[in-house]
Amino acid sequence: MKYIAPRWLPGGQLQTIWPALYARRAQGPRPEYRRERWDTPDGDFVDVDFLQDGVAATVPRPLLVVFHGLEGSSRSHYGEAFADLARGQGWACALPHFRGCSGEINRAPRAYHSGDHAEIGWMLQRLRAAHTGPLMAAGVSLGGNALLRWAAEVGTDAARSADAVAAVCSPIDLAAGGLAIGRGFNRQVYTRMFMRTLVPKALQKLAQHPGLFDRQALLAARDLYAFDNAFTAPVHGYRNTEDYWLRASAKPLLHQIRIPALVVNARNDPFVPAASLPGAHEVGRHVTLWQPLQGGHVGFPRGRPPGHVRAMPEAVGGWLAAQAGLAVHLGGQSAHG
């Protein structure tokens, strides 16, 4: 990915914050969605938003699936940008929500986490069964780590559910990412932002299922390390934060992936230290690494102020399409392969 940030947005922090808040996401109107609620095998539910573009759902065409990041949704800036890309290419687009992220708390005594590969696999299987065309999947940040974990866990069976996958700005070394977001500016801004929604949702979960975890430990948490120690780890079968970060990370398993997989990380991402990124010797032949010097965390802005965030979805979507044997038309130009 050849990416150079505009001069008016220097540095990883600005390239992260500005695009999420102010940059244009779509070339036309804001994407409209049609929501489906799916019952899960364990008696819970997830909500999946489908791009509403006037094409009948029964028409065979490529499907782009987008998995969001921590506390994200189909309305995150990258979700709308990917949906707009799909609309322009004539693809169907599905944006599943992890449990508790669609605006309504889920029912089961669990939430979601970075290593939730079984949930990813179940969603992809269901989407594949309902669509006859190529299926491409992109995961952003947390969603990308979980997507890569799924591809690694199932090996050659991944091809039954997806033609190609991509992880965008994913902390595939969770310990490195967790420590980075707990320091300095990151702690004051991003950690506080995430904790404002994570803690109340965890308390709702405790009200549903008394005794599920230690309430006082949660209330004392001031960063994601402590939150994961009090909630994420015990609720999802991990011993503690260290065990969760170690066992849920995708990086050690990248050599096991057997379908085309793209791993995109800007080297100035505030959440993902460049030193923690994998080298070519740490991945298998099915994995492609893109590590541009700039871009921030899920930013990659382009253009004059306020800029737009289409650079990353177009690059990632073009790569996925090439792996699926599709032609991509961007700005009047056709790219294939």
Coordinates of C-alpha atoms in Angstrom, one line a residue:
M1 CA 0.0 0.0 0.0
K2 CA 1.6 3.3 -1.1
Y3 CA 0.2 5.9 1.3
I4 CA 1.4 9.4 2.1
A5 CA -0.6 11.4 4.6
P6 CA -1.6 15.0 3.6
R7 CA 0.8 17.7 5.0
W8 CA -2.0 19.3 7.0
L9 CA -2.3 16.1 9.2
P10 CA 1.2 15.2 10.5
G11 CA 1.7 12.4 13.0
G12 CA -0.1 9.3 14.0
Q13 CA -2.3 10.9 16.6
L14 CA -3.8 13.5 14.2
Q15 CA -4.1 10.8 11.5
T16 CA -6.1 8.7 13.9
I17 CA -8.4 11.3 15.6
W18 CA -9.3 13.7 12.7
P19 CA -10.5 11.0 10.2
A20 CA -12.7 9.4 12.9
L21 CA -14.4 12.7 13.8
Y22 CA -14.4 14.9 10.7
A23 CA -13.3 13.3 7.4
R24 CA -15.7 12.4 4.7
R25 CA -16.7 8.7 4.7
A26 CA -18.8 8.3 1.5
Q27 CA -18.7 9.8 -2.0
G28 CA -22.5 10.0 -2.0
P29 CA -25.2 9.8 0.7
R30 CA -24.6 8.1 3.9
P31 CA -25.0 4.3 3.5
E32 CA -28.4 2.9 4.6
Y33 CA -28.6 -0.4 6.3
R34 CA -31.2 -3.2 6.7
R35 CA -30.8 -5.0 10.1
E36 CA -31.2 -8.7 10.7
R37 CA -31.2 -10.2 14.2
W38 CA -29.6 -13.7 14.3
D39 CA -30.2 -16.2 17.1
T40 CA -26.9 -17.6 18.2
P41 CA -26.3 -21.3 19.1
D42 CA -26.0 -20.5 22.8
G43 CA -29.4 -18.8 23.0
D44 CA -28.1 -15.2 22.5
F45 CA -28.4 -12.9 19.5
V46 CA -26.3 -10.7 17.2
D47 CA -27.4 -7.9 14.9
V48 CA -26.1 -7.8 11.3
D49 CA -26.5 -4.7 9.2
F50 CA -26.7 -5.2 5.4
L51 CA -26.1 -2.4 2.9
Q52 CA -29.4 -1.3 1.6
D53 CA -28.8 -0.4 -2.1
G54 CA -31.9 -1.3 -3.9
V55 CA -30.6 -4.6 -5.3
A56 CA -32.6 -7.7 -4.3
A57 CA -30.9 -9.9 -1.7
T58 CA -31.4 -12.9 -4.0
V59 CA -29.2 -11.5 -6.8
P60 CA -25.9 -13.3 -6.9
R61 CA -23.0 -10.9 -6.4
P62 CA -19.8 -10.6 -4.4
L63 CA -20.2 -10.0 -0.6
L64 CA -17.9 -7.9 1.5
V65 CA -18.1 -8.6 5.2
V66 CA -16.7 -6.0 7.7
F67 CA -16.0 -6.8 11.3
H68 CA -15.7 -3.7 13.5
G69 CA -13.2 -2.9 16.2
L70 CA -13.4 -2.3 20.0
E71 CA -16.7 -0.6 20.8
G72 CA -17.3 0.0 17.0
S73 CA -20.4 -0.6 14.9
S74 CA -21.7 -0.4 11.3
R75 CA -21.7 3.4 11.8
S76 CA -18.0 3.7 12.6
H77 CA -16.1 5.8 10.1
Y78 CA -14.4 2.8 8.5
G79 CA -17.7 0.8 8.5
E80 CA -19.4 3.5 6.4
A81 CA -16.4 3.9 4.2
F82 CA -16.2 0.2 3.4
A83 CA -20.0 0.1 2.8
D84 CA -19.7 3.0 0.4
L85 CA -16.9 1.2 -1.4
A86 CA -19.1 -1.9 -1.8
R87 CA -22.0 0.3 -3.0
G88 CA -19.8 1.8 -5.7
Q89 CA -18.6 -1.6 -6.8
G90 CA -22.1 -3.2 -6.9
W91 CA -21.1 -5.6 -4.1
A92 CA -23.4 -6.7 -1.2
C93 CA -22.0 -5.7 2.2
A94 CA -22.7 -7.2 5.6
L95 CA -21.5 -5.5 8.9
P96 CA -22.0 -7.9 11.8
H97 CA -22.0 -6.5 15.3
F98 CA -20.2 -8.3 18.1
R99 CA -22.4 -8.9 21.1
G100 CA -23.5 -5.8 22.9
C101 CA -22.3 -3.4 20.1
S102 CA -25.5 -2.9 18.2
G103 CA -27.2 -0.6 20.7
E104 CA -28.8 -3.3 22.8
I105 CA -27.1 -5.4 25.5
N106 CA -26.9 -9.1 24.6
R107 CA -28.5 -11.8 26.9
A108 CA -25.8 -14.4 27.5
P109 CA -23.2 -14.2 30.3
R110 CA -20.5 -13.1 28.0
A111 CA -19.6 -10.2 25.7
Y112 CA -16.9 -10.2 22.9
H113 CA -13.2 -10.1 22.8
S114 CA -10.1 -10.1 20.5
G115 CA -9.8 -13.8 20.3
D116 CA -13.4 -14.6 19.5
H117 CA -12.6 -16.7 16.4
A118 CA -15.5 -19.1 17.0
E119 CA -18.0 -16.3 16.7
I120 CA -16.3 -15.1 13.5
G121 CA -16.4 -18.6 12.0
W122 CA -20.1 -19.0 12.8
M123 CA -21.0 -15.6 11.2
L124 CA -19.0 -16.3 8.1
Q125 CA -20.5 -19.8 7.7
R126 CA -24.0 -18.3 7.9
L127 CA -23.2 -15.6 5.4
R128 CA -21.5 -18.0 3.0
A129 CA -24.6 -20.2 3.1
A130 CA -26.8 -17.3 2.1
H131 CA -24.7 -16.0 -0.7
T132 CA -23.5 -17.6 -3.9
G133 CA -20.9 -15.1 -5.1
P134 CA -17.3 -14.6 -3.8
L135 CA -17.1 -13.7 -0.1
M136 CA -14.4 -11.3 1.1
A137 CA -13.9 -10.4 4.8
A138 CA -12.2 -7.4 6.4
G139 CA -11.7 -7.0 10.1
V140 CA -10.7 -3.7 11.7
S141 CA -8.5 -3.4 14.8
L142 CA -10.0 -6.0 17.3
G143 CA -12.1 -7.5 14.5
G144 CA -9.1 -8.0 12.4
N145 CA -7.2 -9.9 15.1
A146 CA -10.2 -12.2 15.6
L147 CA -10.6 -12.7 11.9
L148 CA -6.9 -13.7 11.5
R149 CA -7.3 -16.0 14.5
W150 CA -10.2 -17.7 12.8
A151 CA -8.3 -18.2 9.6
A152 CA -5.3 -19.6 11.5
E153 CA -7.4 -21.9 13.7
V154 CA -9.3 -23.5 10.8
G155 CA -6.5 -23.7 8.3
T156 CA -7.6 -25.1 4.9
D157 CA -11.3 -25.1 6.0
A158 CA -11.3 -21.3 5.9
A159 CA -11.7 -21.5 2.1
R160 CA -15.2 -23.0 2.7
S161 CA -16.3 -19.7 4.2
A162 CA -14.2 -16.9 2.6
D163 CA -12.1 -16.4 -0.5
A164 CA -9.8 -13.9 1.2
V165 CA -9.4 -11.9 4.4
A166 CA -7.8 -8.7 5.5
A167 CA -6.9 -7.2 8.9
V168 CA -6.7 -3.5 9.2
C169 CA -4.7 -1.8 12.0
S170 CA -5.1 -4.8 14.2
P171 CA -3.2 -5.3 17.4
I172 CA -2.1 -8.8 16.6
D173 CA 0.3 -8.7 19.5
L174 CA -2.2 -7.8 22.2
A175 CA 0.3 -7.3 24.9
A176 CA 2.2 -4.7 22.9
G177 CA -1.0 -3.0 22.0
G178 CA -2.4 -3.1 25.4
L179 CA 0.7 -1.6 27.0
A180 CA 0.8 1.1 24.3
I181 CA -2.8 2.3 24.8
G182 CA -2.2 2.4 28.6
R183 CA 0.5 5.1 28.5
G184 CA 0.6 8.8 28.2
F185 CA -1.6 10.6 25.7
N186 CA -3.2 7.3 24.7
R187 CA -4.2 6.6 28.3
Q188 CA -5.7 10.0 28.8
V189 CA -7.7 10.1 25.5
Y190 CA -8.3 6.6 24.0
T191 CA -8.4 4.6 27.2
R192 CA -10.9 7.0 28.8
M193 CA -13.0 6.9 25.6
F194 CA -13.2 3.1 25.6
M195 CA -13.8 2.8 29.4
R196 CA -16.8 5.2 29.2
T197 CA -18.8 2.5 27.3
L198 CA -17.1 -0.7 28.4
V199 CA -17.6 -0.3 32.1
P200 CA -21.4 0.5 32.0
K201 CA -22.0 -2.4 29.6
A202 CA -20.1 -4.7 31.9
L203 CA -22.3 -3.5 34.8
Q204 CA -25.4 -4.2 32.8
K205 CA -24.0 -7.7 32.2
L206 CA -23.5 -8.2 36.0
A207 CA -27.1 -7.1 36.6
Q208 CA -28.3 -9.7 34.2
H209 CA -26.0 -12.4 35.7
P210 CA -25.2 -11.7 39.4
G211 CA -21.8 -13.0 40.5
L212 CA -20.4 -13.2 37.0
F213 CA -17.3 -11.2 38.0
D214 CA -15.9 -9.1 40.8
R215 CA -17.8 -5.8 40.7
Q216 CA -15.4 -3.9 42.9
A217 CA -12.4 -4.9 40.7
L218 CA -14.3 -3.6 37.7
L219 CA -15.1 -0.3 39.4
A220 CA -11.5 0.1 40.4
A221 CA -10.3 -0.4 36.8
R222 CA -8.7 2.7 35.2
D223 CA -7.2 1.1 32.0
L224 CA -7.8 -1.7 29.6
Y225 CA -5.3 -4.0 31.4
A226 CA -7.4 -3.8 34.6
F227 CA -10.7 -4.0 32.7
D228 CA -9.5 -7.2 31.0
N229 CA -8.4 -8.6 34.3
A230 CA -11.7 -7.8 36.0
F231 CA -14.1 -8.6 33.1
T232 CA -12.9 -9.8 29.8
A233 CA -10.6 -12.6 31.1
P234 CA -12.8 -14.2 33.7
V235 CA -16.0 -14.0 31.7
H236 CA -14.4 -15.6 28.6
G237 CA -12.4 -18.3 30.1
Y238 CA -9.0 -16.8 30.5
R239 CA -7.0 -16.8 33.8
N240 CA -6.0 -13.1 33.7
T241 CA -5.1 -10.3 31.3
E242 CA -1.7 -11.8 30.5
D243 CA -3.3 -15.2 29.6
Y244 CA -5.9 -13.4 27.5
W245 CA -3.4 -11.2 25.6
L246 CA -1.1 -14.2 25.0
R247 CA -3.7 -16.8 23.9
A248 CA -5.9 -14.4 21.9
S249 CA -3.1 -12.8 19.8
A250 CA -3.1 -13.7 16.1
K251 CA 0.6 -12.9 15.5
P252 CA 2.1 -16.3 16.7
L253 CA -0.4 -18.1 14.4
L254 CA 0.0 -16.2 11.1
H255 CA 2.1 -19.1 9.6
Q256 CA -1.0 -21.4 9.9
I257 CA -3.2 -19.3 7.6
R258 CA -4.1 -21.1 4.3
I259 CA -6.2 -18.6 2.4
P260 CA -5.1 -15.2 1.0
A261 CA -4.7 -12.9 4.0
L262 CA -3.7 -9.2 4.1
V263 CA -2.3 -7.6 7.3
V264 CA -2.2 -3.8 7.1
N265 CA -0.6 -1.7 9.8
A266 CA 0.7 1.9 9.7
R267 CA 4.0 2.1 11.4
N268 CA 2.9 5.3 13.2
D269 CA -0.2 3.7 14.7
P270 CA -0.5 5.0 18.3
F271 CA -2.2 1.7 19.4
V272 CA 0.2 -0.8 17.7
P273 CA 3.9 -0.2 18.2
A274 CA 5.9 -0.7 15.0
A275 CA 8.4 -2.9 16.8
S276 CA 5.6 -5.4 17.5
L277 CA 4.6 -5.8 13.8
P278 CA 5.5 -9.1 12.1
G279 CA 8.3 -9.4 9.6
A280 CA 8.1 -11.5 6.4
H281 CA 9.9 -14.4 8.1
E282 CA 7.1 -14.6 10.7
V283 CA 4.2 -15.3 8.3
G284 CA 3.4 -18.0 5.8
R285 CA 3.2 -17.7 2.1
H286 CA -0.5 -16.9 2.1
V287 CA 0.0 -13.8 4.2
T288 CA 0.7 -10.4 2.6
L289 CA 2.1 -7.6 4.9
W290 CA 1.5 -3.9 4.2
Q291 CA 3.2 -1.6 6.6
P292 CA 3.2 2.1 5.3
L293 CA 5.0 4.6 7.4
Q294 CA 1.9 6.8 7.9
G295 CA -1.8 6.4 8.4
G296 CA -2.4 6.3 12.2
H297 CA -4.9 3.9 13.6
V298 CA -7.6 3.2 11.0
G299 CA -7.1 6.7 9.6
F300 CA -5.3 6.9 6.3
P301 CA -6.8 10.3 5.4
R302 CA -6.4 11.9 2.0
G303 CA -7.4 15.1 0.2
R304 CA -7.8 18.7 1.3
P305 CA -9.5 19.5 4.6
P306 CA -11.6 17.9 5.9
G307 CA -10.2 15.0 3.8
H308 CA -11.7 11.6 3.3
V309 CA -11.1 8.1 4.6
R310 CA -11.5 6.1 1.3
A311 CA -7.8 5.4 0.7
M312 CA -7.6 2.4 3.0
P313 CA -11.0 0.8 2.1
E314 CA -10.1 1.2 -1.6
A315 CA -6.7 -0.3 -1.2
V316 CA -7.9 -3.2 0.9
G317 CA -11.0 -3.8 -1.1
G318 CA -8.9 -3.8 -4.3
W319 CA -6.6 -6.4 -2.8
L320 CA -9.5 -8.6 -1.6
A321 CA -11.2 -8.4 -5.0
A322 CA -8.0 -9.4 -6.8
Q323 CA -7.7 -12.5 -4.7
A324 CA -11.4 -13.3 -5.5
G325 CA -10.9 -12.8 -9.2
L326 CA -12.9 -9.6 -9.4
A327 CA -12.3 -6.4 -11.3
V328 CA -12.4 -3.2 -9.3
H329 CA -13.3 0.2 -10.7
L330 CA -12.1 3.2 -8.7
G331 CA -12.5 6.8 -9.9
G332 CA -13.2 5.7 -13.4
Q333 CA -10.1 3.4 -13.5
S334 CA -10.1 -0.4 -13.6
A335 CA -7.7 -2.3 -11.4
H336 CA -7.4 -6.1 -11.6
G337 CA -4.8 -8.3 -10.1

